[in-house]
mmCIF file of C-alpha atoms in Angstrom:
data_model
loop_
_atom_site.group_PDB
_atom_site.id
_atom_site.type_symbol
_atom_site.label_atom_id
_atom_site.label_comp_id
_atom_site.label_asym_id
_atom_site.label_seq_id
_atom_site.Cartn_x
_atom_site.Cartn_y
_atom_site.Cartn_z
ATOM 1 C CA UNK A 256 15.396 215.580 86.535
ATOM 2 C CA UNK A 257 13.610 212.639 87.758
ATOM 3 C CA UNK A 258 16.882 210.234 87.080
ATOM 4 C CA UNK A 259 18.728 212.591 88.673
ATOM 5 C CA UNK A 260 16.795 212.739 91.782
ATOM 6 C CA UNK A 261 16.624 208.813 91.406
ATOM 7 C CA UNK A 262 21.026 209.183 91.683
ATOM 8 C CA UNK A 263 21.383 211.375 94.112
ATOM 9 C CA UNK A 264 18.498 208.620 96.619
ATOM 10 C CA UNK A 265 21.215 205.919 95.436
ATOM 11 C CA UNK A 266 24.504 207.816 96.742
ATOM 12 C CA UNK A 267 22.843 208.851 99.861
ATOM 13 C CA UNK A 268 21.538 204.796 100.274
ATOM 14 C CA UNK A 269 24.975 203.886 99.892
ATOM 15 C CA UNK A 270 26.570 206.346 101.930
ATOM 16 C CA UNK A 271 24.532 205.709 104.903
ATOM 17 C CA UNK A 272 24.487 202.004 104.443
ATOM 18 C CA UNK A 273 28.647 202.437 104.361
ATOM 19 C CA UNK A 274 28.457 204.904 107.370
ATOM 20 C CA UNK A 275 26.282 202.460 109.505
ATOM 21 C CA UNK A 276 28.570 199.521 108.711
ATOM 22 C CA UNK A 277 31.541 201.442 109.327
ATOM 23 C CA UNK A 278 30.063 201.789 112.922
ATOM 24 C CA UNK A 279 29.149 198.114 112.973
ATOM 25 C CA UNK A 280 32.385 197.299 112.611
ATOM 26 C CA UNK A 281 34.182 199.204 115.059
ATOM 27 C CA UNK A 282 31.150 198.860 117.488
ATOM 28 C CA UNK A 283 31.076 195.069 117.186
ATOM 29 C CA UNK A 284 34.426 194.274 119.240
ATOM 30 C CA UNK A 285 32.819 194.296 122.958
ATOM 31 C CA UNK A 286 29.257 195.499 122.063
ATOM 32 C CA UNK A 287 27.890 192.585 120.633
ATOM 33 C CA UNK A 288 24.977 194.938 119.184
ATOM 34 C CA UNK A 289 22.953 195.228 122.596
ATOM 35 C CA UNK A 290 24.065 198.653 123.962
ATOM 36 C CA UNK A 291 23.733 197.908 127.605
ATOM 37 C CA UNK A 292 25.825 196.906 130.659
ATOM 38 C CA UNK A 293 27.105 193.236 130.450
ATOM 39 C CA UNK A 294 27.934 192.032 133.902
ATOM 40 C CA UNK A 295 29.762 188.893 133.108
ATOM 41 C CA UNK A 296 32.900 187.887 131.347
ATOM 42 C CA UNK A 297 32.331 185.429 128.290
ATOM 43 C CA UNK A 298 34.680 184.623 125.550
ATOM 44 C CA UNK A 299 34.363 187.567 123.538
ATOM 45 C CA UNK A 300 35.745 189.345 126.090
ATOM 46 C CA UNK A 301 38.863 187.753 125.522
ATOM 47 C CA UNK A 302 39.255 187.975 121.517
ATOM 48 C CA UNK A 303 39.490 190.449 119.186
ATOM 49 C CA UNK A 304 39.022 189.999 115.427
ATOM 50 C CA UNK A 305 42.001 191.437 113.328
ATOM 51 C CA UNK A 306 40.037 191.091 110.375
ATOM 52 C CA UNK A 307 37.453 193.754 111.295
ATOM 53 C CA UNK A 308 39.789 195.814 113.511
ATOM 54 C CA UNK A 309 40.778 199.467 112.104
ATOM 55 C CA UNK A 310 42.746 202.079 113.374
ATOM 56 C CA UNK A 311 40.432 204.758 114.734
ATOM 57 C CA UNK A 312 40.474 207.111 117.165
ATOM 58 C CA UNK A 313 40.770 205.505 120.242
ATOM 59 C CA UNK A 314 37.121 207.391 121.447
ATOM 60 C CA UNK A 315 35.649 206.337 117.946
ATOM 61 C CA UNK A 316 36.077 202.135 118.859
ATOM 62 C CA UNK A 317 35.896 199.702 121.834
ATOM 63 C CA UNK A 318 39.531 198.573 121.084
ATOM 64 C CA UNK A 319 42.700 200.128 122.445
ATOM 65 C CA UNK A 320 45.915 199.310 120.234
ATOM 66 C CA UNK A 321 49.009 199.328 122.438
ATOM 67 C CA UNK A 322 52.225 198.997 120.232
ATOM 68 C CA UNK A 323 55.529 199.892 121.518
ATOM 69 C CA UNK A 324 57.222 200.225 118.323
ATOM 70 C CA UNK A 325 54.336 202.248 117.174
ATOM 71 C CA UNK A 326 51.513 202.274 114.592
ATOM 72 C CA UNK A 327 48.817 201.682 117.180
ATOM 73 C CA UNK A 328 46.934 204.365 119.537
ATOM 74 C CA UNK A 329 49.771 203.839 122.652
ATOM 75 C CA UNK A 330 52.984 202.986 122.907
ATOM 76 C CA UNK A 331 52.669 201.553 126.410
ATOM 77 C CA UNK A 332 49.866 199.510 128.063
ATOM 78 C CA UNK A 333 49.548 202.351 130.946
ATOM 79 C CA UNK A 334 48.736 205.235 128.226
ATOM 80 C CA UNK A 335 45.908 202.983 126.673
ATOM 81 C CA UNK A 336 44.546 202.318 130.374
ATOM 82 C CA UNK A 337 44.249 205.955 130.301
ATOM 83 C CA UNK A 338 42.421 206.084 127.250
ATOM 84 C CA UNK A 339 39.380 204.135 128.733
ATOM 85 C CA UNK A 340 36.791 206.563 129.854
ATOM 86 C CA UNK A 341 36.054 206.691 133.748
ATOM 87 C CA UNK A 342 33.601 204.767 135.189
ATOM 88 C CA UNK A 343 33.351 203.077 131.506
ATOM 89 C CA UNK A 344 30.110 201.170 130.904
ATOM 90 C CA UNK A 345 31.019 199.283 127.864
ATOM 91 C CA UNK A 346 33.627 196.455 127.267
ATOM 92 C CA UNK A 347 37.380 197.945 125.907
ATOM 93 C CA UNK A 348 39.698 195.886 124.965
ATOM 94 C CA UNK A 349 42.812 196.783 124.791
ATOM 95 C CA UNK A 350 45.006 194.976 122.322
ATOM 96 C CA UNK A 351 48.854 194.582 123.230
ATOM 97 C CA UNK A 352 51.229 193.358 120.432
ATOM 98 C CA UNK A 353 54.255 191.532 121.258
ATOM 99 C CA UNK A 354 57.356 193.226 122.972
ATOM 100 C CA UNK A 355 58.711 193.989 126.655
ATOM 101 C CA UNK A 356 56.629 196.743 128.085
ATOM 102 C CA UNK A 357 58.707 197.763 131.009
ATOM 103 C CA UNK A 358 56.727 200.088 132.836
ATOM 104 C CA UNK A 359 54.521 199.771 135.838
ATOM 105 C CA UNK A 360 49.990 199.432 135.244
ATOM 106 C CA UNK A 361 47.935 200.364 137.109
ATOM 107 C CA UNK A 362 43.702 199.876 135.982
ATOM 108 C CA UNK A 363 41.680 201.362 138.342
ATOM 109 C CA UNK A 364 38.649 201.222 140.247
ATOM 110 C CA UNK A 365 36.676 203.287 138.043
ATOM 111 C CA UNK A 366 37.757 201.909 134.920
ATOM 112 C CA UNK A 367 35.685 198.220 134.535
ATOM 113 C CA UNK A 368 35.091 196.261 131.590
ATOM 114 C CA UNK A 369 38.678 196.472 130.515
ATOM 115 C CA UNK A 370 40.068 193.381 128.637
ATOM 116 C CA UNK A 371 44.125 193.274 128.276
ATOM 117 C CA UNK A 372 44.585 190.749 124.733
ATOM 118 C CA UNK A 373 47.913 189.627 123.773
ATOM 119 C CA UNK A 374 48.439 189.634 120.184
ATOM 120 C CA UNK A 375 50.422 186.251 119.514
ATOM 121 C CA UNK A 376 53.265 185.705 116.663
ATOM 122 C CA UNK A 377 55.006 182.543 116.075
ATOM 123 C CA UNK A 378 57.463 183.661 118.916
ATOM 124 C CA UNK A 379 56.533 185.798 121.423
ATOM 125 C CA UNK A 380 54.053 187.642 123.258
ATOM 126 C CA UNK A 381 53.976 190.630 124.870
ATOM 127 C CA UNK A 382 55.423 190.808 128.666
ATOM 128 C CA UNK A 383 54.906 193.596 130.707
ATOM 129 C CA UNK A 384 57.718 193.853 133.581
ATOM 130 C CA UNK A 385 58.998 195.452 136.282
ATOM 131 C CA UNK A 386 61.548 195.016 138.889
ATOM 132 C CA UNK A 387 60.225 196.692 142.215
ATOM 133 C CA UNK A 388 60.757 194.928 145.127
ATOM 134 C CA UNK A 389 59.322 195.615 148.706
ATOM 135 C CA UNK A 390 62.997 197.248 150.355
ATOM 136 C CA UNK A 391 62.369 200.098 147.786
ATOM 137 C CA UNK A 392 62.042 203.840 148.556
ATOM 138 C CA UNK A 393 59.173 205.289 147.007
ATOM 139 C CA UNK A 394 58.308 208.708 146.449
ATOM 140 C CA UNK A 395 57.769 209.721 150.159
ATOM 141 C CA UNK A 396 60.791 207.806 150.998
ATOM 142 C CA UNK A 397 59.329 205.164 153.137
ATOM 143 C CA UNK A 398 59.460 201.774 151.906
ATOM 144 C CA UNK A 399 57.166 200.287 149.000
ATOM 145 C CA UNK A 400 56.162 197.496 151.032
ATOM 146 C CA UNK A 401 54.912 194.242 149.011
ATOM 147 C CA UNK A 402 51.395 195.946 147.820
ATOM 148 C CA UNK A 403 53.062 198.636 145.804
ATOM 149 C CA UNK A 404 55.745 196.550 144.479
ATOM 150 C CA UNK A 405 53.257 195.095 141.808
ATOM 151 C CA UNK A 406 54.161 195.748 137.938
ATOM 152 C CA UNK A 407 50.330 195.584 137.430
ATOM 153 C CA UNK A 408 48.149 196.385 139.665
ATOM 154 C CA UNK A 409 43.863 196.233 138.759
ATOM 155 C CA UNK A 410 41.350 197.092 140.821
ATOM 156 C CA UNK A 411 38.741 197.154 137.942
ATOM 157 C CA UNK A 412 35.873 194.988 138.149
ATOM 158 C CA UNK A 413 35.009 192.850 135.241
ATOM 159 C CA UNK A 414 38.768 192.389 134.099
ATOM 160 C CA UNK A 415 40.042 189.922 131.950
ATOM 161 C CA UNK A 416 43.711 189.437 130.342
ATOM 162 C CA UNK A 417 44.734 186.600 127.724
ATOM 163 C CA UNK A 418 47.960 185.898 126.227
ATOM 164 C CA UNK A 419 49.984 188.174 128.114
ATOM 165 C CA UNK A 420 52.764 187.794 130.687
ATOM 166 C CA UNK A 421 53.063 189.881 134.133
ATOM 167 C CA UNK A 422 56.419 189.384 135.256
ATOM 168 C CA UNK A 423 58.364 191.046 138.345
ATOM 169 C CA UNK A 424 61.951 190.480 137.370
ATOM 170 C CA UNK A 425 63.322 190.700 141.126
ATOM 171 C CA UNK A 426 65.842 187.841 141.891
ATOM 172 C CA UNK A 427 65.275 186.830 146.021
ATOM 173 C CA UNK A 428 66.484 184.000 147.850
ATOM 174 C CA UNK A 429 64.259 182.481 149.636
ATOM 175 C CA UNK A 430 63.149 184.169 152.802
ATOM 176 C CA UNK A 431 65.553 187.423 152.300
ATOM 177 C CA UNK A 432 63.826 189.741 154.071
ATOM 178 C CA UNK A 433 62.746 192.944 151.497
ATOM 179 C CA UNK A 434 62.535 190.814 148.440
ATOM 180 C CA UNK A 435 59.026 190.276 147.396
ATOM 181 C CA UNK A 436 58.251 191.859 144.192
ATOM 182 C CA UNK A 437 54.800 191.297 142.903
ATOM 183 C CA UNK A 438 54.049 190.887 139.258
ATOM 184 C CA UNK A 439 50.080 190.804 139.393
ATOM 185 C CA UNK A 440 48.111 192.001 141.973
ATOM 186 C CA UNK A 441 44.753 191.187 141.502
ATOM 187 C CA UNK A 442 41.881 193.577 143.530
ATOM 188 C CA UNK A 443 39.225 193.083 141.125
ATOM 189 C CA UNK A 444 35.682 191.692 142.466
ATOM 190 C CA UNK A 445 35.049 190.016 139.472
ATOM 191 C CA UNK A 446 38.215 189.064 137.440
ATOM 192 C CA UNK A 447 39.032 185.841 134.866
ATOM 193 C CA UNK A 448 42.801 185.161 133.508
ATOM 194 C CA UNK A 449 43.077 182.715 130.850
ATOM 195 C CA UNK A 450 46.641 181.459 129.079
ATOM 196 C CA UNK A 451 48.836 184.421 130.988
ATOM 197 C CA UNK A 452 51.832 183.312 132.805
ATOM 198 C CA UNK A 453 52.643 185.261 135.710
ATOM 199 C CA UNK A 454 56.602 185.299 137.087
ATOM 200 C CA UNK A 455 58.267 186.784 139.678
ATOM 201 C CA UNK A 456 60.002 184.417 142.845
ATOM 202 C CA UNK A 457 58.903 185.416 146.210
ATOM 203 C CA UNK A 458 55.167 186.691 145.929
ATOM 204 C CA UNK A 459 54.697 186.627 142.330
ATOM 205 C CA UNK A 460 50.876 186.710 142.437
ATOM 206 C CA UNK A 461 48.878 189.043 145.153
ATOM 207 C CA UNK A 462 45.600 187.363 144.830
ATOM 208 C CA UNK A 463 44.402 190.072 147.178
ATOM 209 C CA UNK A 464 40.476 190.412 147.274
ATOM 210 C CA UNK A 465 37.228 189.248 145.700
ATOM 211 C CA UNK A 466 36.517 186.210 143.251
ATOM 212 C CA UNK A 467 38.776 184.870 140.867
ATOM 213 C CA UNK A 468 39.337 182.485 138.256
ATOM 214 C CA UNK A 469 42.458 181.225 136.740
ATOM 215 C CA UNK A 470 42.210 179.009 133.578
ATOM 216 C CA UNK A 471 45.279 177.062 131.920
ATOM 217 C CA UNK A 472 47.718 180.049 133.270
ATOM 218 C CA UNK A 473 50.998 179.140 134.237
ATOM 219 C CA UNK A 474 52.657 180.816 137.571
ATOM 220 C CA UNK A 475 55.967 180.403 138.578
ATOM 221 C CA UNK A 476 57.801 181.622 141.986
ATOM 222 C CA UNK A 477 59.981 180.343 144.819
ATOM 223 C CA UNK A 478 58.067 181.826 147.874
ATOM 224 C CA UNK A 479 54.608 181.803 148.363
ATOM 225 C CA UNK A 480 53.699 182.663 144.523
ATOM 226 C CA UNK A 481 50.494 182.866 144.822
ATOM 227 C CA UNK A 482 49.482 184.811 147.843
ATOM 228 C CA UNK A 483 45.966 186.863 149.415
ATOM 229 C CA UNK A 484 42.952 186.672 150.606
ATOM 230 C CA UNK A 485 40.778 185.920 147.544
ATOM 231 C CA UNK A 486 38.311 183.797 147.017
ATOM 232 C CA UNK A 487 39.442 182.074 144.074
ATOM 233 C CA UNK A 488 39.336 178.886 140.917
ATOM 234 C CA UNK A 489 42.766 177.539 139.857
ATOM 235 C CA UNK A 490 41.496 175.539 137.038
ATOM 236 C CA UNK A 491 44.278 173.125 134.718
ATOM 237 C CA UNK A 492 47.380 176.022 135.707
ATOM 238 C CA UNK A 493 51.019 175.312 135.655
ATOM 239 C CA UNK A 494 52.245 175.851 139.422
ATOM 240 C CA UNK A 495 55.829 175.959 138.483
ATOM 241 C CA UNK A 496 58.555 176.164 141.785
ATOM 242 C CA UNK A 497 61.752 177.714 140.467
ATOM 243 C CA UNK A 498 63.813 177.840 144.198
ATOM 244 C CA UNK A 499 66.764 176.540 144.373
ATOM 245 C CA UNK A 500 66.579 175.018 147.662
ATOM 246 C CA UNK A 501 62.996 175.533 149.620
ATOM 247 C CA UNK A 502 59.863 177.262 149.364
ATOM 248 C CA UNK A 503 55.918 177.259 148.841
ATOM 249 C CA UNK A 504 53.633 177.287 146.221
ATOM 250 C CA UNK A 505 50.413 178.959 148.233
ATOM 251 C CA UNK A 506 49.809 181.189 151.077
ATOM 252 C CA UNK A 507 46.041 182.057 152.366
ATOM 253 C CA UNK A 508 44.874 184.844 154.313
ATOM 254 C CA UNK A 509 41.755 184.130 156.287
ATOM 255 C CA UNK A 510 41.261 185.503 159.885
ATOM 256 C CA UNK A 511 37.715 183.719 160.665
ATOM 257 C CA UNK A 512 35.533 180.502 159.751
ATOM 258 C CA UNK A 513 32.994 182.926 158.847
ATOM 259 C CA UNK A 514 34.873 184.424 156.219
ATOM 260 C CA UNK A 515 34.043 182.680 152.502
ATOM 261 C CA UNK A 516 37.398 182.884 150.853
ATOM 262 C CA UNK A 517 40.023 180.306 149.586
ATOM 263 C CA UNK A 518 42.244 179.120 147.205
ATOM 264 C CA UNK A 519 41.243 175.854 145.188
ATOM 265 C CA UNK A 520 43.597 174.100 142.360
ATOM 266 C CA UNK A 521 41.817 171.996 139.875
ATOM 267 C CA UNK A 522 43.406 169.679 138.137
ATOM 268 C CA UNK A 523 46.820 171.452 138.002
ATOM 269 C CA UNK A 524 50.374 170.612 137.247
ATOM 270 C CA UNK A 525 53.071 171.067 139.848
ATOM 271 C CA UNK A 526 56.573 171.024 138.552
ATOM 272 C CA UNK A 527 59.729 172.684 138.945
ATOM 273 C CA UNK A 528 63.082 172.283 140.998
ATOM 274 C CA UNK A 529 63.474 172.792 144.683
ATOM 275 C CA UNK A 530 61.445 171.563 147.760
ATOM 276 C CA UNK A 531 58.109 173.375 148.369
ATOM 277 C CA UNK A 532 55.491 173.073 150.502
ATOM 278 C CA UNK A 533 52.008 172.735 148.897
ATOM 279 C CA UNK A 534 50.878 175.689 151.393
ATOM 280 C CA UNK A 535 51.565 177.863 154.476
ATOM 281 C CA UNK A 536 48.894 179.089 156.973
ATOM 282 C CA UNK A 537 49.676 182.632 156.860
ATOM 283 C CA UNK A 538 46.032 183.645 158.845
ATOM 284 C CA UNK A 539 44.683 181.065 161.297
ATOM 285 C CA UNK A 540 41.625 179.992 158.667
ATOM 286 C CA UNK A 541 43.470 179.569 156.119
ATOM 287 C CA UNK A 542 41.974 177.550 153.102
ATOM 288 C CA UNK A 543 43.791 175.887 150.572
ATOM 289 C CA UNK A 544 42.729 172.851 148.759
ATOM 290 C CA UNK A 545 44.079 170.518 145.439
ATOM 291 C CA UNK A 546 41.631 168.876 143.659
ATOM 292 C CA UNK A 547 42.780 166.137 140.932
ATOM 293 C CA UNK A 548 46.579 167.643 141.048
ATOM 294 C CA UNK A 549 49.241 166.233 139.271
ATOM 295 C CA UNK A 550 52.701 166.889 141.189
ATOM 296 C CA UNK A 551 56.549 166.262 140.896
ATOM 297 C CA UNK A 552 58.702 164.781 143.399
ATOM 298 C CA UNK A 553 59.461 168.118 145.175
ATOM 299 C CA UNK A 554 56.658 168.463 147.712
ATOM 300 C CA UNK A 555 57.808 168.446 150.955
ATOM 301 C CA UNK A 556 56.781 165.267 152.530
ATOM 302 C CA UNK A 557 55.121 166.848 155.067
ATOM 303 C CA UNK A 558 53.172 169.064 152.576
ATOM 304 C CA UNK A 559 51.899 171.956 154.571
ATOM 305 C CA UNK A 560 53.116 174.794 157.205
ATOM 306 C CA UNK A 561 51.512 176.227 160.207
ATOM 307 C CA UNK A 562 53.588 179.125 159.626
ATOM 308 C CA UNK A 563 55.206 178.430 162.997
ATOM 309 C CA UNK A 564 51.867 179.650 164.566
ATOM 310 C CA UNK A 565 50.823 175.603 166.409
ATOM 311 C CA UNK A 566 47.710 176.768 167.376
ATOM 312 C CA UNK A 567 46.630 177.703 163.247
ATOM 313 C CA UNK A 568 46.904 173.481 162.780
ATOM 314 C CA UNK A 569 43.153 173.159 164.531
ATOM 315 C CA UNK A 570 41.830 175.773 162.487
ATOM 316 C CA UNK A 571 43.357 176.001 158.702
ATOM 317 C CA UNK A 572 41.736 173.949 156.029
ATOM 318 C CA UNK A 573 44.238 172.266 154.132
ATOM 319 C CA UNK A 574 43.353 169.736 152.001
ATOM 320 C CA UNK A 575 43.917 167.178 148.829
ATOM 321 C CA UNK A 576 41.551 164.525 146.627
ATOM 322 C CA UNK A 577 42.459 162.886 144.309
ATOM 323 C CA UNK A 578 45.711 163.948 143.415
ATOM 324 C CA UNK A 579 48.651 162.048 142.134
ATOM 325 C CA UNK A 580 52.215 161.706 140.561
ATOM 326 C CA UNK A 581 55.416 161.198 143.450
ATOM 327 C CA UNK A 582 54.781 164.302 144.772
ATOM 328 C CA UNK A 583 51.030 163.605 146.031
ATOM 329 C CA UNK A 584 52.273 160.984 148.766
ATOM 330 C CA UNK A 585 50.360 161.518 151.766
ATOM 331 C CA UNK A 586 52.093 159.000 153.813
ATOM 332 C CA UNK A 587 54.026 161.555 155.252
ATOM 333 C CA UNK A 588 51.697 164.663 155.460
ATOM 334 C CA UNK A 589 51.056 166.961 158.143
ATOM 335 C CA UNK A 590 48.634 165.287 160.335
ATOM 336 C CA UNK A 591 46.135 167.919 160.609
ATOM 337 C CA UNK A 592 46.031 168.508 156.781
ATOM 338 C CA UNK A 593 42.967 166.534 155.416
ATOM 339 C CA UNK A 594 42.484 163.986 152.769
ATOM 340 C CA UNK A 595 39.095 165.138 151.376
ATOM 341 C CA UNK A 596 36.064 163.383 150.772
ATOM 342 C CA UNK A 597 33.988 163.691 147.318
ATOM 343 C CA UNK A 598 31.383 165.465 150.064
ATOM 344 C CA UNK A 599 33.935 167.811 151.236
ATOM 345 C CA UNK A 600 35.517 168.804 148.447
ATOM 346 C CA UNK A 601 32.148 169.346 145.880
ATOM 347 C CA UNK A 602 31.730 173.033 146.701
ATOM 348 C CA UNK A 603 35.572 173.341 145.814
ATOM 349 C CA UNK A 604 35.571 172.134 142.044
ATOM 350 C CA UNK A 605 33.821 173.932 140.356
ATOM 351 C CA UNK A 606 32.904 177.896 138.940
ATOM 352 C CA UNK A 607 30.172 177.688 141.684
ATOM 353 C CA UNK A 608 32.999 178.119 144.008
ATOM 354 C CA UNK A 609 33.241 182.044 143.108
ATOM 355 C CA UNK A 610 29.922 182.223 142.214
ATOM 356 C CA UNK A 611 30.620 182.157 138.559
ATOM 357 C CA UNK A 612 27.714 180.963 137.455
ATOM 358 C CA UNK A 613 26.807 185.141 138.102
ATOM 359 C CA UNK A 614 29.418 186.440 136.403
ATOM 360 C CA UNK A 615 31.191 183.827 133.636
ATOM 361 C CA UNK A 616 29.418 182.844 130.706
ATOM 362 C CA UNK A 617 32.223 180.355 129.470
#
């Protein structure tokens, strides 16, 4: 009786103990085993072990698989994004294997702490595409205008995305009017994108509101490709121009001196075809700066535009240090652009910039 008993303790251990690391397990992948809120994005955030990864029930784990040949919880990014729980307080990842996804995403407000992960093979990663551009009717029949046009759209706070291209597959000619066709547009307060490539021509990324940062992505456009009013860290990306005749790589929105916003590239790469101009002063503060830029012979000499607005050339802050390659000639530039101290430029460089240091633990 006594052995018996002394059985029957065993099995129950070593059910439990399998039970609780069952749970580990599936727990582990955006938990990290502390159970409360993480505000901040760190590497984790960004990786998910296929070693330890099961397929659940997408309510039973913190990871989301999205696989449009099937096998995985969705078939499409957008049905995962509706499989994270409203106003979520725990990091889901959602874990996209290689394909074209051609649908339209949309992660909302009240769904942060959302990861997207590409799942890499030898020779391809997933792309998630769309082809609205700004001429389009929507539903009510008006025009989209260049907001809506956006094959993914996130508004979620905490977001981060790796491996993964946003593309908006509309082909404009430069300054057609109706053509822009966003591929990201970025609303987040707190968002990081590392190793994505986002492509679309005029207005490929909306780089609409709050704090940003960009690390080794790779953007290409013809037409002011990356676009908004953020406040935002463009740190070693690929700027790639791919007009055929004339464009711009950045346009800034800023309406007042007051207003702490900006764009600033960090030791980028600018290549491509065409002649661009480094930026365009589309609100009168606009703030755009390159920091230790590589570039290609297709700047336009004169570098930057006042948008055809004269009196925006005593108050936009344009400005380069340290940049070089044919390209970063300044013999030429717009007199009112700047050539920026070590001073000037300090606050620009670095995470501080966005106030990372809060929210990045990189």
């Amino acid at each position: 009786m006594m052995m018996m008993k002394l059985v029957s303790s065993r099995v129950l251990f070593l059910f439990v103990s399998v039970f609780v690391m069952w749970v580990r397990v599936n727990l582990a992948e955006g938990e990290n085993g502390h159970g409360g809120i993480r505000n901040y994005i760190s590497w984790e955030d960004l990786q998910v072990d296929e070693q330890r990864l099961t397929l659940k029930r997408h309510d039973d784990v913190r990871v989301i698989v999205v696989n449009k040949y099937g096998g995985g919880h969705s078939k499409t990014v957008q049905g995962a994004v509706d499989m994270v729980p409203e106003n979520n307080k725990h990091r889901v990842k959602i874990y996209i294997y290689p394909g074209i996804y051609r649908e339209k995403v949309r992660v909302a407000v009240n769904k942060p702490y959302v990861s997207f992960v590409g799942k890499r093979n030898q020779t391809a990663s997933p792309v998630i595409t769309w082809n609205s551009k700004s001429s389009d009717r929507g539903t009510n029949g008006q025009a989209l205008g260049t907001f809506d046009t956006a094959t993914v759209g996130v508004d979620s706070d905490y977001f981060c995305a790796t491996g993964i291209t946003f593309e908006n597959s509309v082909i404009a000619t430069a300054g057609v009017k109706g053509m822009q066709g966003v591929a990201l547009r970025v609303n987040s307060e707190r968002a990081m994108f590392y190793q994505v490539r986002i492509k679309g021509a005029q207005d490929s990324l909306l780089d609409n509101t709050g704090n940003h940062y960009f690390l080794e992505c790779d953007i290409l456009g013809k037409v002011d490709f990356i676009f908004g009013s953020a406040k935002s860290l463009y740190k070693n990306c690929l700027l790639q121009s791919i007009t055929d005749d004339f464009g711009a790589i950045a346009a800034h929105h800023r309406n007042s001196a007051t207003e702490d916003t900006g764009f600033s590239f960090v030791g980028c790469n600018i290549r491509g075809s065409g002649r661009v101009y480094l930026g365009r002063a589309w609100g009168n503060y606009s703030r755009i700066i390159y920091s230790k830029c590589n570039m290609d012979d297709i700047i336009i000499p004169e570098g930057w535009s006042d948008w055809n607005q004269s009196d925006r050339k005593k108050t936009a802050v344009f400005g380069e240090y340290l940049c070089d390659g044919k390209g970063a000639d300044r013999s030429n530039r717009a007199p009112w652009s700047k050539s920026f101290s070590y001073d000037e430029v300090a606050p620009f460089l670095h995470k501080s910039f966005i106030d990372g240091d809060e929210w990045l633990r990189l």
